[in-house]
PDB file of C-alpha atoms in Angstrom:
ATOM      1  CA  UNK A   1      25.282  -3.518 -20.721  1.00 66.00           C
ATOM      2  CA  UNK A   2      28.463  -3.268 -18.311  1.00 76.00           C
ATOM      3  CA  UNK A   3      26.219  -1.149 -15.272  1.00 77.00           C
ATOM      4  CA  UNK A   4      26.050  -3.348 -12.423  1.00 81.00           C
ATOM      5  CA  UNK A   5      22.342  -4.599 -11.908  1.00 82.00           C
ATOM      6  CA  UNK A   6      20.178  -2.874  -9.074  1.00 82.00           C
ATOM      7  CA  UNK A   7      18.992  -6.946  -8.613  1.00 86.00           C
ATOM      8  CA  UNK A   8      22.230  -6.859  -6.831  1.00 87.00           C
ATOM      9  CA  UNK A   9      21.932  -4.044  -4.358  1.00 86.00           C
ATOM     10  CA  UNK A  10      18.708  -4.871  -2.577  1.00 87.00           C
ATOM     11  CA  UNK A  11      18.643  -4.714   1.054  1.00 90.00           C
ATOM     12  CA  UNK A  12      17.225  -7.555   2.403  1.00 93.00           C
ATOM     13  CA  UNK A  13      13.514  -5.819   3.115  1.00 90.00           C
ATOM     14  CA  UNK A  14      13.166  -4.922  -0.758  1.00 88.00           C
ATOM     15  CA  UNK A  15      14.456  -8.072  -1.463  1.00 92.00           C
ATOM     16  CA  UNK A  16      11.710  -9.843   0.236  1.00 93.00           C
ATOM     17  CA  UNK A  17       9.126  -7.224  -0.802  1.00 90.00           C
ATOM     18  CA  UNK A  18      10.268  -7.448  -4.404  1.00 91.00           C
ATOM     19  CA  UNK A  19       9.625 -11.415  -4.217  1.00 94.00           C
ATOM     20  CA  UNK A  20       6.069 -10.990  -2.701  1.00 93.00           C
ATOM     21  CA  UNK A  21       5.066  -8.324  -5.675  1.00 92.00           C
ATOM     22  CA  UNK A  22       6.343 -11.300  -8.293  1.00 94.00           C
ATOM     23  CA  UNK A  23       4.374 -13.546  -6.256  1.00 95.00           C
ATOM     24  CA  UNK A  24       0.940 -11.356  -6.302  1.00 94.00           C
ATOM     25  CA  UNK A  25       1.596 -11.146  -9.873  1.00 94.00           C
ATOM     26  CA  UNK A  26       1.855 -15.086 -10.621  1.00 95.00           C
ATOM     27  CA  UNK A  27      -1.179 -15.662  -8.397  1.00 94.00           C
ATOM     28  CA  UNK A  28      -3.134 -13.332 -10.325  1.00 94.00           C
ATOM     29  CA  UNK A  29      -1.793 -14.810 -13.472  1.00 94.00           C
ATOM     30  CA  UNK A  30      -0.076 -11.257 -14.930  1.00 92.00           C
ATOM     31  CA  UNK A  31       2.647 -11.752 -17.324  1.00 91.00           C
ATOM     32  CA  UNK A  32       5.701  -9.494 -16.348  1.00 93.00           C
ATOM     33  CA  UNK A  33       9.656  -9.110 -17.034  1.00 91.00           C
ATOM     34  CA  UNK A  34      12.061  -8.073 -14.643  1.00 90.00           C
ATOM     35  CA  UNK A  35      14.397  -5.762 -15.999  1.00 85.00           C
ATOM     36  CA  UNK A  36      16.898  -4.439 -14.060  1.00 81.00           C
ATOM     37  CA  UNK A  37      17.958  -1.191 -16.284  1.00 77.00           C
ATOM     38  CA  UNK A  38      14.681   0.324 -15.783  1.00 75.00           C
ATOM     39  CA  UNK A  39      15.038   3.792 -14.543  1.00 70.00           C
ATOM     40  CA  UNK A  40      11.896   5.890 -14.145  1.00 66.00           C
ATOM     41  CA  UNK A  41      13.724   9.408 -13.795  1.00 66.00           C
ATOM     42  CA  UNK A  42      12.271  10.000 -10.395  1.00 62.00           C
ATOM     43  CA  UNK A  43      14.229   9.947  -7.347  1.00 70.00           C
ATOM     44  CA  UNK A  44      11.372   8.961  -4.818  1.00 70.00           C
ATOM     45  CA  UNK A  45      10.240   5.811  -5.736  1.00 78.00           C
ATOM     46  CA  UNK A  46      11.382   2.988  -3.158  1.00 82.00           C
ATOM     47  CA  UNK A  47      10.882  -0.523  -3.528  1.00 82.00           C
ATOM     48  CA  UNK A  48       8.760  -0.655  -7.088  1.00 83.00           C
ATOM     49  CA  UNK A  49       9.268   0.818 -10.140  1.00 84.00           C
ATOM     50  CA  UNK A  50       7.297  -0.435 -13.056  1.00 88.00           C
ATOM     51  CA  UNK A  51       6.080   0.029 -16.629  1.00 88.00           C
ATOM     52  CA  UNK A  52       3.203  -0.972 -18.486  1.00 89.00           C
ATOM     53  CA  UNK A  53       4.338  -1.904 -22.349  1.00 87.00           C
ATOM     54  CA  UNK A  54       2.669  -3.172 -25.560  1.00 86.00           C
ATOM     55  CA  UNK A  55       4.589  -5.614 -28.055  1.00 83.00           C
ATOM     56  CA  UNK A  56       1.775  -5.304 -30.767  1.00 80.00           C
ATOM     57  CA  UNK A  57       3.187  -4.805 -34.456  1.00 78.00           C
ATOM     58  CA  UNK A  58       3.100  -2.020 -35.979  1.00 69.00           C
ATOM     59  CA  UNK A  59       2.406  -0.150 -32.681  1.00 67.00           C
ATOM     60  CA  UNK A  60       6.254   1.763 -33.046  1.00 65.00           C
ATOM     61  CA  UNK A  61       9.495   2.189 -31.147  1.00 66.00           C
ATOM     62  CA  UNK A  62       7.739   3.652 -27.900  1.00 72.00           C
ATOM     63  CA  UNK A  63       6.155   0.763 -26.529  1.00 82.00           C
ATOM     64  CA  UNK A  64       5.482   1.945 -22.890  1.00 86.00           C
ATOM     65  CA  UNK A  65       1.772   2.765 -22.030  1.00 89.00           C
ATOM     66  CA  UNK A  66       2.221   3.760 -18.544  1.00 90.00           C
ATOM     67  CA  UNK A  67       4.578   3.697 -15.656  1.00 89.00           C
ATOM     68  CA  UNK A  68       5.323   4.518 -12.011  1.00 89.00           C
ATOM     69  CA  UNK A  69       6.098   3.301  -8.798  1.00 89.00           C
ATOM     70  CA  UNK A  70       5.628   2.988  -5.374  1.00 87.00           C
ATOM     71  CA  UNK A  71       7.004   6.335  -2.949  1.00 85.00           C
ATOM     72  CA  UNK A  72       6.349   5.778   0.190  1.00 86.00           C
ATOM     73  CA  UNK A  73       7.838   8.567   2.395  1.00 84.00           C
ATOM     74  CA  UNK A  74       6.701  11.219  -0.174  1.00 84.00           C
ATOM     75  CA  UNK A  75       3.702  13.372   1.264  1.00 87.00           C
ATOM     76  CA  UNK A  76       5.993  13.294   4.089  1.00 89.00           C
ATOM     77  CA  UNK A  77       8.437  15.243   2.580  1.00 86.00           C
ATOM     78  CA  UNK A  78       6.073  17.736   1.057  1.00 89.00           C
ATOM     79  CA  UNK A  79       4.801  18.519   4.600  1.00 92.00           C
ATOM     80  CA  UNK A  80       2.520  15.987   5.306  1.00 91.00           C
ATOM     81  CA  UNK A  81       1.772  13.006   7.255  1.00 93.00           C
ATOM     82  CA  UNK A  82       3.132   9.520   6.953  1.00 90.00           C
ATOM     83  CA  UNK A  83       1.713   7.692   4.283  1.00 88.00           C
ATOM     84  CA  UNK A  84       2.486   5.272   1.451  1.00 87.00           C
ATOM     85  CA  UNK A  85       2.065   5.477  -2.143  1.00 87.00           C
ATOM     86  CA  UNK A  86       1.703   4.578  -5.340  1.00 88.00           C
ATOM     87  CA  UNK A  87       1.422   6.810  -8.625  1.00 88.00           C
ATOM     88  CA  UNK A  88       1.399   6.325 -12.461  1.00 90.00           C
ATOM     89  CA  UNK A  89       1.371   8.004 -15.371  1.00 90.00           C
ATOM     90  CA  UNK A  90      -0.359   7.135 -18.469  1.00 90.00           C
ATOM     91  CA  UNK A  91      -1.043   7.869 -21.680  1.00 87.00           C
ATOM     92  CA  UNK A  92      -4.720   7.488 -23.296  1.00 87.00           C
ATOM     93  CA  UNK A  93      -3.981   8.397 -26.848  1.00 87.00           C
ATOM     94  CA  UNK A  94      -0.975   5.429 -26.416  1.00 86.00           C
ATOM     95  CA  UNK A  95      -3.284   3.417 -24.542  1.00 87.00           C
ATOM     96  CA  UNK A  96      -6.303   3.347 -27.500  1.00 87.00           C
ATOM     97  CA  UNK A  97      -3.814   2.760 -30.151  1.00 85.00           C
ATOM     98  CA  UNK A  98      -2.036  -0.047 -28.671  1.00 86.00           C
ATOM     99  CA  UNK A  99      -5.589  -1.340 -27.725  1.00 87.00           C
ATOM    100  CA  UNK A 100      -6.515  -1.175 -31.528  1.00 87.00           C
ATOM    101  CA  UNK A 101      -3.293  -2.526 -32.419  1.00 85.00           C
ATOM    102  CA  UNK A 102      -3.514  -5.574 -30.156  1.00 85.00           C
ATOM    103  CA  UNK A 103      -7.289  -5.936 -31.360  1.00 86.00           C
ATOM    104  CA  UNK A 104      -8.596  -6.386 -28.021  1.00 85.00           C
ATOM    105  CA  UNK A 105     -12.132  -5.728 -27.309  1.00 84.00           C
ATOM    106  CA  UNK A 106     -12.735  -4.003 -23.633  1.00 78.00           C
ATOM    107  CA  UNK A 107     -15.990  -4.956 -21.552  1.00 74.00           C
ATOM    108  CA  UNK A 108     -17.623  -1.876 -21.519  1.00 73.00           C
ATOM    109  CA  UNK A 109     -20.865  -3.482 -19.596  1.00 72.00           C
ATOM    110  CA  UNK A 110     -19.175  -5.292 -17.070  1.00 67.00           C
ATOM    111  CA  UNK A 111     -19.072  -3.960 -13.529  1.00 70.00           C
ATOM    112  CA  UNK A 112     -17.370  -4.618 -10.117  1.00 70.00           C
ATOM    113  CA  UNK A 113     -18.342  -7.893  -8.802  1.00 73.00           C
ATOM    114  CA  UNK A 114     -16.498  -8.102  -5.600  1.00 75.00           C
ATOM    115  CA  UNK A 115     -14.282  -5.429  -4.057  1.00 73.00           C
ATOM    116  CA  UNK A 116     -11.743  -7.453  -1.340  1.00 78.00           C
ATOM    117  CA  UNK A 117      -9.776  -5.115   1.229  1.00 80.00           C
ATOM    118  CA  UNK A 118      -7.630  -6.771   3.273  1.00 82.00           C
ATOM    119  CA  UNK A 119      -5.640  -6.025   6.365  1.00 81.00           C
ATOM    120  CA  UNK A 120      -2.377  -7.644   7.355  1.00 82.00           C
ATOM    121  CA  UNK A 121       0.338 -10.098   5.270  1.00 83.00           C
ATOM    122  CA  UNK A 122      -1.741 -13.258   5.629  1.00 84.00           C
ATOM    123  CA  UNK A 123      -5.203 -11.834   4.679  1.00 83.00           C
ATOM    124  CA  UNK A 124      -3.632  -9.860   1.817  1.00 80.00           C
ATOM    125  CA  UNK A 125      -1.993 -13.292   0.811  1.00 81.00           C
ATOM    126  CA  UNK A 126      -5.281 -15.245   1.348  1.00 78.00           C
ATOM    127  CA  UNK A 127      -7.313 -12.768  -0.988  1.00 77.00           C
ATOM    128  CA  UNK A 128      -5.211 -13.048  -4.089  1.00 72.00           C
TER     129      UNK A 128
END
């Protein structure tokens, strides 16, 4: 509780990127909470680290279902070309337990109606 907040140490680029991520989440109606104490335990993340959690009753004390982040530069660190990246890990068992605890039904018969690929920031903003 007495540790400094990482949000106080973002450079201009990272702060702008973080605001953009929050804007996209809001535009898509995805609820989120900012946790300045989140630590994923891997030092190759940059700009964004995240956890997906469940607050369902009876689900238990460990509420994280998935976690990950952005890791631009990781491919280069292991000898590959410059490439942006994002990755995550998820426990299928915990996800299924959360779905059950939250009494959620999955729309298993729905497919993708439309998939949008954008080029450039203006197009990406507009596509959301």
